[in-house]
Amino acid sequence: MASTTVTSSIVTTGKVASHRVAADRQPLWRQGLAASFVASLATTAMAAVASAAGVSFADHTGASIPVLGFANVTFVFSMLGVALAAVLARRARQPRRTFVRTTIVLLALSFIPDLTFGFDPASAVTLMATHVVAAAIVIPMLARRLAG
């Protein structure tokens, strides 16, 4: 009976449900790779818009973060999140819960450099916003793939 219910809900909701079923069958690393790519694009776009609006991304030494650097850093740290999810999927009793809690703590810790490296307020807020946007893309996509 349960399989009939799932099948009928997939049929009645059309392409969205069939796309979701196909995405759920993808390996964790593949969905993580896609999420990392999307997060990289999003943070780079945010940085480009902020830079065009006058945000400098320069610290107290004058060193500035290049806009394309956002793509690289976001991708690398997002893929580290994928690795964390893979490890927790195998070793944690509650992988999803552990992953979400761990990544939220790591997100909060990621604000420390933005607040302490001498960025002006606009740069610091923008940098923290890029962290939140990347996390909002990557964490839910990976968490959906993990067991309770």
XYZ file of N, CA and C in Angstrom:
444
model
N 0.816 -1.185 0.000
C 0.000 0.000 0.000
C 0.865 1.256 0.000
N 1.938 1.258 0.785
C 2.797 2.437 0.857
C 3.439 2.728 -0.488
N 3.853 1.691 -1.213
C 4.470 1.952 -2.509
C 3.472 2.515 -3.501
N 2.201 2.106 -3.398
C 1.173 2.670 -4.255
C 0.987 4.155 -3.971
N 1.020 4.523 -2.697
C 0.874 5.915 -2.314
C 2.020 6.748 -2.868
N 3.240 6.241 -2.739
C 4.394 6.965 -3.256
C 4.291 7.110 -4.768
N 3.915 6.025 -5.444
C 3.798 6.078 -6.891
C 2.734 7.078 -7.318
N 1.572 7.046 -6.659
C 0.517 7.975 -7.060
C 0.912 9.421 -6.778
N 1.650 9.682 -5.691
C 2.061 11.048 -5.427
C 3.087 11.514 -6.456
N 3.901 10.613 -6.901
C 4.868 10.975 -7.937
C 4.147 11.276 -9.242
N 3.159 10.472 -9.580
C 2.418 10.678 -10.814
C 1.634 11.983 -10.756
N 0.984 12.265 -9.626
C 0.147 13.453 -9.552
C 0.952 14.745 -9.497
N 2.169 14.704 -8.992
C 2.932 15.943 -8.908
C 3.780 16.191 -10.144
N 3.900 15.246 -11.019
C 4.543 15.463 -12.306
C 6.051 15.553 -12.259
N 6.595 16.459 -13.069
C 8.031 16.565 -13.278
C 8.802 16.902 -12.017
N 8.249 17.715 -11.140
C 8.967 18.105 -9.927
C 9.286 16.881 -9.098
N 8.300 16.007 -8.886
C 8.524 14.814 -8.072
C 9.483 13.854 -8.766
N 9.347 13.673 -10.082
C 10.246 12.757 -10.772
C 11.670 13.285 -10.749
N 11.833 14.603 -10.817
C 13.166 15.198 -10.713
C 13.741 14.964 -9.317
N 12.909 15.121 -8.290
C 13.360 14.916 -6.914
C 13.769 13.466 -6.696
N 13.001 12.514 -7.245
C 13.340 11.098 -7.108
C 14.664 10.823 -7.793
N 14.863 11.379 -8.986
C 16.128 11.181 -9.695
C 17.288 11.784 -8.904
N 17.081 12.960 -8.316
C 18.139 13.599 -7.536
C 18.454 12.796 -6.284
N 17.432 12.197 -5.666
C 17.666 11.406 -4.460
C 18.469 10.146 -4.741
N 18.472 9.706 -5.976
C 19.230 8.494 -6.331
C 20.690 8.794 -6.659
N 21.018 10.061 -6.808
C 22.403 10.421 -7.098
C 23.269 10.170 -5.873
N 24.520 9.807 -6.096
C 25.427 9.639 -4.951
C 25.630 10.966 -4.222
N 25.959 10.873 -2.950
C 26.174 12.056 -2.117
C 27.211 12.988 -2.732
N 28.303 12.429 -3.226
C 29.369 13.270 -3.770
C 28.891 14.043 -4.997
N 28.018 13.447 -5.799
C 27.546 14.128 -7.008
C 26.626 15.298 -6.643
N 25.731 15.079 -5.691
C 24.886 16.183 -5.243
C 25.724 17.241 -4.540
N 26.725 16.801 -3.793
C 27.618 17.746 -3.135
C 28.402 18.573 -4.124
N 28.844 17.947 -5.192
C 29.563 18.655 -6.246
C 28.659 19.712 -6.884
N 27.423 19.342 -7.156
C 26.471 20.291 -7.741
C 26.183 21.440 -6.774
N 25.973 21.116 -5.514
C 25.697 22.156 -4.512
C 26.899 23.081 -4.365
N 28.095 22.526 -4.382
C 29.314 23.322 -4.265
C 29.460 24.274 -5.438
N 29.142 23.793 -6.612
C 29.219 24.622 -7.813
C 28.210 25.767 -7.746
N 26.973 25.458 -7.369
C 25.932 26.489 -7.274
C 26.299 27.504 -6.194
N 26.785 27.035 -5.053
C 27.184 27.946 -3.976
C 28.333 28.841 -4.423
N 29.273 28.286 -5.173
C 30.391 29.080 -5.690
C 29.909 30.180 -6.626
N 28.982 29.836 -7.489
C 28.417 30.846 -8.395
C 27.689 31.928 -7.606
N 26.926 31.522 -6.615
C 26.139 32.484 -5.831
C 27.044 33.445 -5.059
N 28.076 32.918 -4.415
C 28.948 33.797 -3.628
C 29.771 34.711 -4.528
N 30.169 34.213 -5.669
C 30.925 35.043 -6.608
C 30.038 36.160 -7.149
N 28.795 35.844 -7.453
C 27.867 36.877 -7.921
C 27.640 37.924 -6.829
N 27.475 37.482 -5.586
C 27.304 38.429 -4.473
C 28.527 39.328 -4.341
N 29.703 38.731 -4.430
C 30.935 39.510 -4.303
C 31.066 40.512 -5.446
N 30.692 40.099 -6.648
C 30.778 41.005 -7.801
C 29.825 42.185 -7.641
N 28.615 41.911 -7.181
C 27.646 42.990 -6.971
C 28.134 43.924 -5.862
N 28.623 43.342 -4.771
C 29.115 44.166 -3.659
C 30.322 44.997 -4.092
N 31.216 44.393 -4.850
C 32.392 45.112 -5.329
C 31.980 46.272 -6.234
N 31.009 46.028 -7.106
C 30.516 47.098 -7.984
C 29.851 48.213 -7.183
N 29.330 47.860 -6.005
C 28.687 48.856 -5.142
C 29.690 49.571 -4.239
N 30.971 49.202 -4.343
C 31.996 49.905 -3.590
C 32.590 49.164 -2.401
N 32.178 47.913 -2.167
C 32.774 47.125 -1.082
C 34.157 46.678 -1.540
N 35.163 46.899 -0.703
C 36.542 46.695 -1.153
C 37.098 45.298 -0.891
N 36.656 44.617 0.140
C 37.184 43.320 0.570
C 38.669 43.397 0.906
N 39.137 44.589 1.295
C 40.535 44.771 1.704
C 40.601 44.736 3.229
N 41.623 44.055 3.741
C 41.804 44.019 5.189
C 42.685 45.192 5.630
N 43.063 45.189 6.896
C 43.840 46.310 7.440
C 45.226 46.452 6.807
N 45.731 45.399 6.170
C 47.043 45.471 5.514
C 46.941 46.005 4.089
N 45.718 46.100 3.590
C 45.526 46.548 2.220
C 45.357 45.407 1.238
N 45.602 44.175 1.692
C 45.404 43.013 0.821
C 43.912 42.831 0.575
N 43.551 42.608 -0.665
C 42.146 42.510 -1.030
C 41.828 41.115 -1.574
N 40.628 40.647 -1.283
C 40.171 39.359 -1.804
C 39.649 39.598 -3.212
N 40.209 38.907 -4.214
C 39.690 39.073 -5.571
C 38.311 38.416 -5.691
N 37.467 38.948 -6.550
C 36.111 38.430 -6.701
C 36.120 36.945 -7.071
N 36.996 36.548 -7.970
C 37.038 35.129 -8.352
C 37.558 34.233 -7.227
N 38.207 34.823 -6.242
C 38.643 34.054 -5.083
C 37.473 33.481 -4.302
N 36.323 34.140 -4.387
C 35.134 33.648 -3.701
C 34.711 32.295 -4.249
N 34.817 32.119 -5.552
C 34.446 30.837 -6.164
C 35.348 29.725 -5.654
N 36.643 29.985 -5.639
C 37.595 28.960 -5.212
C 37.396 28.561 -3.759
N 37.340 29.547 -2.895
C 37.226 29.270 -1.461
C 35.891 28.595 -1.147
N 34.825 29.094 -1.750
C 33.513 28.485 -1.519
C 33.502 27.038 -1.976
N 34.064 26.777 -3.139
C 34.067 25.413 -3.663
C 34.868 24.474 -2.757
N 36.041 24.901 -2.364
C 36.888 24.043 -1.517
C 36.207 23.736 -0.188
N 35.691 24.761 0.487
C 35.070 24.520 1.787
C 33.753 23.760 1.658
N 33.041 23.960 0.572
C 31.816 23.188 0.351
C 32.145 21.713 0.137
N 33.203 21.444 -0.601
C 33.601 20.050 -0.809
C 34.113 19.415 0.493
N 34.709 20.212 1.365
C 35.054 19.691 2.691
C 33.780 19.320 3.447
N 32.718 20.087 3.257
C 31.423 19.744 3.839
C 30.881 18.441 3.277
N 31.100 18.206 1.994
C 30.687 16.945 1.371
C 31.455 15.781 2.002
N 32.742 15.972 2.210
C 33.551 14.923 2.849
C 33.052 14.675 4.272
N 32.740 15.733 4.993
C 32.199 15.588 6.345
C 30.895 14.796 6.312
N 30.020 15.126 5.381
C 28.747 14.409 5.257
C 28.975 12.930 4.960
N 29.934 12.635 4.100
C 30.231 11.238 3.762
C 30.737 10.466 4.979
N 31.605 11.095 5.751
C 32.120 10.441 6.960
C 30.996 10.219 7.965
N 30.178 11.240 8.175
C 29.081 11.113 9.137
C 28.046 10.093 8.675
N 27.835 9.972 7.369
C 26.889 8.992 6.839
C 27.299 7.574 7.230
N 28.585 7.362 7.361
C 29.094 6.025 7.695
C 29.305 5.806 9.184
N 29.578 6.874 9.925
C 30.010 6.694 11.307
C 29.070 7.219 12.386
N 28.214 8.155 12.043
C 27.360 8.767 13.065
C 26.067 7.967 13.238
N 25.549 7.957 14.463
C 24.264 7.297 14.707
C 23.121 8.070 14.069
N 23.212 9.376 14.088
C 22.213 10.241 13.466
C 22.938 11.203 12.531
N 23.285 10.732 11.336
C 24.124 11.543 10.438
C 23.543 12.909 10.098
N 22.254 12.977 9.797
C 21.671 14.270 9.406
C 21.748 15.269 10.550
N 21.319 14.843 11.704
C 21.313 15.733 12.870
C 22.736 16.186 13.210
N 23.662 15.255 13.202
C 25.053 15.571 13.514
C 25.638 16.516 12.469
N 25.351 16.251 11.196
C 25.858 17.092 10.114
C 25.331 18.516 10.233
N 24.044 18.660 10.427
C 23.452 20.006 10.500
C 24.009 20.762 11.699
N 24.068 20.130 12.842
C 24.594 20.810 14.025
C 26.058 21.199 13.845
N 26.841 20.287 13.307
C 28.269 20.562 13.101
C 28.474 21.696 12.115
N 27.734 21.675 11.017
C 27.935 22.711 10.005
C 27.430 24.073 10.469
N 26.417 24.102 11.309
C 25.954 25.389 11.854
C 27.026 25.976 12.773
N 27.655 25.132 13.576
C 28.751 25.599 14.438
C 29.914 26.093 13.569
N 30.248 25.340 12.528
C 31.336 25.761 11.631
C 30.995 27.067 10.910
N 29.727 27.239 10.546
C 29.302 28.497 9.933
C 29.539 29.655 10.899
N 29.141 29.482 12.142
C 29.348 30.545 13.143
C 30.840 30.835 13.323
N 31.659 29.790 13.352
C 33.107 29.982 13.494
C 33.712 30.677 12.275
N 33.093 30.500 11.110
C 33.629 31.116 9.896
C 33.505 32.637 9.919
N 32.685 33.157 10.820
C 32.547 34.612 10.942
C 33.742 35.246 11.665
N 34.472 34.470 12.435
C 35.560 35.019 13.248
C 36.598 35.764 12.408
N 37.124 35.173 11.317
C 38.095 35.928 10.514
C 37.504 37.210 9.919
N 36.238 37.157 9.516
C 35.606 38.342 8.938
C 35.527 39.476 9.948
N 35.399 39.111 11.210
C 35.272 40.116 12.267
C 36.611 40.543 12.860
N 37.649 39.753 12.667
C 38.925 40.036 13.339
C 40.082 40.385 12.410
N 39.934 40.223 11.105
C 41.052 40.480 10.196
C 41.127 41.918 9.722
N 40.343 42.800 10.301
C 40.455 44.213 9.976
C 39.683 44.659 8.761
N 38.629 43.941 8.404
C 37.784 44.386 7.296
C 36.899 45.529 7.779
N 36.571 46.442 6.864
C 35.626 47.497 7.229
C 34.250 46.847 7.414
N 33.320 47.532 8.066
C 32.014 46.921 8.357
C 31.272 46.391 7.119
N 31.295 47.127 6.019
C 30.596 46.677 4.810
C 31.206 45.385 4.271
N 32.531 45.311 4.293
C 33.205 44.097 3.826
C 32.900 42.923 4.736
N 32.982 43.141 6.044
C 32.732 42.063 7.008
C 31.309 41.528 6.875
N 30.340 42.422 6.773
C 28.941 41.987 6.646
C 28.734 41.223 5.345
N 29.323 41.706 4.276
C 29.189 41.029 2.986
C 29.846 39.663 3.016
N 31.023 39.572 3.603
C 31.696 38.281 3.717
C 30.857 37.291 4.529
N 30.318 37.746 5.646
C 29.482 36.856 6.458
C 28.225 36.453 5.689
N 27.672 37.370 4.915
C 26.491 37.039 4.113
C 26.816 35.969 3.064
N 28.012 36.031 2.485
C 28.376 34.999 1.504
C 28.485 33.635 2.182
N 28.962 33.610 3.417
C 29.045 32.344 4.151
C 27.645 31.776 4.369
N 26.719 32.652 4.747
C 25.339 32.215 5.011
C 24.687 31.705 3.724
N 24.893 32.410 2.623
C 24.306 31.982 1.350
C 24.866 30.620 0.927
N 26.168 30.452 1.007
C 26.763 29.163 0.646
C 26.215 28.050 1.535
N 26.135 28.311 2.836
C 25.613 27.309 3.766
C 24.150 26.994 3.467
N 23.376 28.007 3.111
C 21.958 27.801 2.814
C 21.747 26.954 1.561
N 22.727 26.925 0.707
C 22.652 26.096 -0.498
C 23.160 24.690 -0.217
N 24.313 24.577 0.411
C 24.979 23.286 0.557
C 24.394 22.437 1.686
N 24.187 23.010 2.849
C 23.768 22.214 4.010
C 22.443 21.485 3.764
N 21.380 22.166 3.320
C 20.126 21.426 3.125
C 20.218 20.329 2.062
N 20.954 20.602 0.985
C 21.054 19.599 -0.069
C 21.743 18.338 0.439
N 22.801 18.516 1.221
C 23.498 17.357 1.756
C 22.714 16.698 2.890
N 22.086 17.504 3.719
C 21.341 16.952 4.857
C 20.204 16.063 4.388
N 19.564 16.423 3.278
C 18.476 15.594 2.739
C 18.953 14.193 2.388
N 20.218 14.067 2.052
C 20.765 12.779 1.640
C 21.161 11.895 2.816
N 21.166 12.444 4.007
C 21.622 11.705 5.179
C 20.439 11.159 5.963
N 20.653 10.031 6.610
C 19.609 9.441 7.450
C 19.464 10.267 8.715
N 18.223 10.288 9.254
C 17.858 11.025 10.459
C 18.908 11.194 11.438
